[in-house]
Amino acid sequence: MQNGNGKIINIGLLGCGNVGTEFVRLLSQNRDMIYDKTGMNVDIKKILVKDKKKKRGVPESLVTNNPDEILDDKKIDLVVELIGGTDKAKEYVLRAIDAGKHIVTANKALIAAHGKTLISMANNHKRRISFEASVCAGIPIIRSLRESLASDRIDFICGIVNGTCNYILTQMGSYNLTFQEALKKAIENGFCEPDPALDITGKDSAQKLAILATLAFGSSIETSSIYTEGIDHMQQDDIRITSRLGFKIKHVAIAKRHQNGIELRVNPVLLDKKNILSNVDNEFNAVIVSGAATGDLIFTGKGAGPMPTSAAVLSDVIEIAKETGEGKRSNFNGVKWSNPDLIKIDDTENSFYLRIPIYDRPGAIGSITTILGENGVSISRADAELIPDKVNYGNVCLLTHRCVESRIKSAIKEIFNLQFLRGIPTLIRIGYH
Ligand code: HSE
């Protein structure tokens, strides 16, 4: 169904693997929200696949194995390239730009190797080429470098940009797995490139660093000019011994501006366990960007996987749709300024820390836990202390399982009636999820 005045952007999707399938689903789920933000109805007109018979959960009527049906279709305004690699992907993207289509791609290999050519060609055709998903999936690092940090001089980037390497190192450290065992788990979880050698030799990180450094420093940086070490030589002994010394091993990509040039490297490093990057584990990515004026910024989140990747692809599509549609003429398009349904704090759910100041009496703890139990609050840990040098002064400290806040509040109301209560109980919610 068309929204509003019915203006349409038609998408031709090249490739429909895990990311492509998720992109189709996400676009269809968010179609009305996209209209609100852009003033455009964004539709998928054709999907290029290798094997038409394979079941994917996308509308079969859209599927073709003939690229010409997308590249020669004048009604297709925007091509989303999710094929990967640099052969067919490059050929199709060049043809699409030449035919006057905008491009959105998640393909870091393509952008790292041919970005300069593709971008200048798109500029000549006055078309957009966007690649937010090519680095760190759903983390908006490219848009931040391109827009939010456009005012600053970037001096330093250091990031965990390969989810597979980070997952392997985390698994080796946390579960004493060998490199091969951890790699097998990473493959099973779908974090790796089709050829996992790209991940574990550091090539994938180098491609991502080439893209980030090109945007950050405004010069053309080739993947081949980046010193690159992988983690394929990593031994369990290294993880164990460095851990004993207070370090974690992390695989990072670094770009550093010096007075006399730019340092670029991808390699494992030892980081103090308290370092912020030491606490970014498994498939999560994090990038520290340091601007001369802004100082250090940290971007972190899931750096791999169909959902965050397709969300980043869709964000590029929305950006292009905004420029084409009515979105660009309004501030904060998509914000309806109506009052949302707010959830009352009493209806939220958390686990809690509860400290009850008491005068020490026989059965004091029992009376408290009984009240909590009767109110449906389950205790996960209980602790009690007597305060030194204060006769009969104590605290009962409890951690609870998750419960609706109103339950623990009614329990506290009853606790207020207890004769041995010495002061006002402290209630603190645990965590923020
Ligand atoms: N194989 C990549 C990684 C996927 O592990 O980070 C996202 O680029």
PDB file of N, CA, C and O in Angstrom, residues 33 73 130 140 155 248 283 346 385 396 423:
ATOM      1  N   MET A  33       7.342   3.446   9.009  1.00  0.00           N
ATOM      2  CA  MET A  33       8.277   4.310   9.753  1.00  0.00           C
ATOM      3  C   MET A  33       9.244   4.995   8.770  1.00  0.00           C
ATOM      4  O   MET A  33       9.564   6.175   8.909  1.00  0.00           O
ATOM      5  N   ASP A  73      16.869  -1.972 -15.525  1.00  0.00           N
ATOM      6  CA  ASP A  73      15.508  -1.511 -15.234  1.00  0.00           C
ATOM      7  C   ASP A  73      15.541  -0.032 -14.825  1.00  0.00           C
ATOM      8  O   ASP A  73      16.036   0.310 -13.738  1.00  0.00           O
ATOM      9  N   SER A 130      26.892   4.567  -0.521  1.00  0.00           N
ATOM     10  CA  SER A 130      26.975   4.533   0.946  1.00  0.00           C
ATOM     11  C   SER A 130      27.361   3.132   1.407  1.00  0.00           C
ATOM     12  O   SER A 130      26.935   2.146   0.806  1.00  0.00           O
ATOM     13  N   PRO A 140      27.466   2.930  14.097  1.00  0.00           N
ATOM     14  CA  PRO A 140      27.476   3.990  13.063  1.00  0.00           C
ATOM     15  C   PRO A 140      28.796   4.756  13.005  1.00  0.00           C
ATOM     16  O   PRO A 140      28.852   5.955  13.173  1.00  0.00           O
ATOM     17  N   ASP A 155      42.983  12.253  14.982  1.00  0.00           N
ATOM     18  CA  ASP A 155      44.404  11.953  15.195  1.00  0.00           C
ATOM     19  C   ASP A 155      44.666  10.477  15.455  1.00  0.00           C
ATOM     20  O   ASP A 155      45.785  10.010  15.284  1.00  0.00           O
ATOM     21  N   LYS A 248      44.914  -8.714  28.909  1.00  0.00           N
ATOM     22  CA  LYS A 248      44.114  -9.482  27.956  1.00  0.00           C
ATOM     23  C   LYS A 248      44.738  -9.281  26.582  1.00  0.00           C
ATOM     24  O   LYS A 248      45.252  -8.187  26.302  1.00  0.00           O
ATOM     25  N   GLU A 283      31.809 -11.458  20.006  1.00  0.00           N
ATOM     26  CA  GLU A 283      31.694 -10.881  18.658  1.00  0.00           C
ATOM     27  C   GLU A 283      31.518  -9.364  18.682  1.00  0.00           C
ATOM     28  O   GLU A 283      31.319  -8.744  17.635  1.00  0.00           O
ATOM     29  N   ASP A 346       6.559   1.563  38.677  1.00  0.00           N
ATOM     30  CA  ASP A 346       6.083   0.415  39.450  1.00  0.00           C
ATOM     31  C   ASP A 346       5.844  -0.818  38.574  1.00  0.00           C
ATOM     32  O   ASP A 346       5.809  -1.938  39.076  1.00  0.00           O
ATOM     33  N   GLU A 385      24.850  -8.453  58.582  1.00  0.00           N
ATOM     34  CA  GLU A 385      26.057  -8.047  59.323  1.00  0.00           C
ATOM     35  C   GLU A 385      25.636  -7.321  60.599  1.00  0.00           C
ATOM     36  O   GLU A 385      24.562  -6.716  60.663  1.00  0.00           O
ATOM     37  N   VAL A 396      20.426  -6.185  57.122  1.00  0.00           N
ATOM     38  CA  VAL A 396      20.141  -7.372  56.328  1.00  0.00           C
ATOM     39  C   VAL A 396      20.223  -6.927  54.868  1.00  0.00           C
ATOM     40  O   VAL A 396      19.552  -5.972  54.462  1.00  0.00           O
ATOM     41  N   GLY A 423      15.944   1.893  60.537  1.00  0.00           N
ATOM     42  CA  GLY A 423      16.047   3.062  59.648  1.00  0.00           C
ATOM     43  C   GLY A 423      15.374   2.745  58.324  1.00  0.00           C
ATOM     44  O   GLY A 423      14.736   1.694  58.172  1.00  0.00           O
TER      45      GLY A 423
END
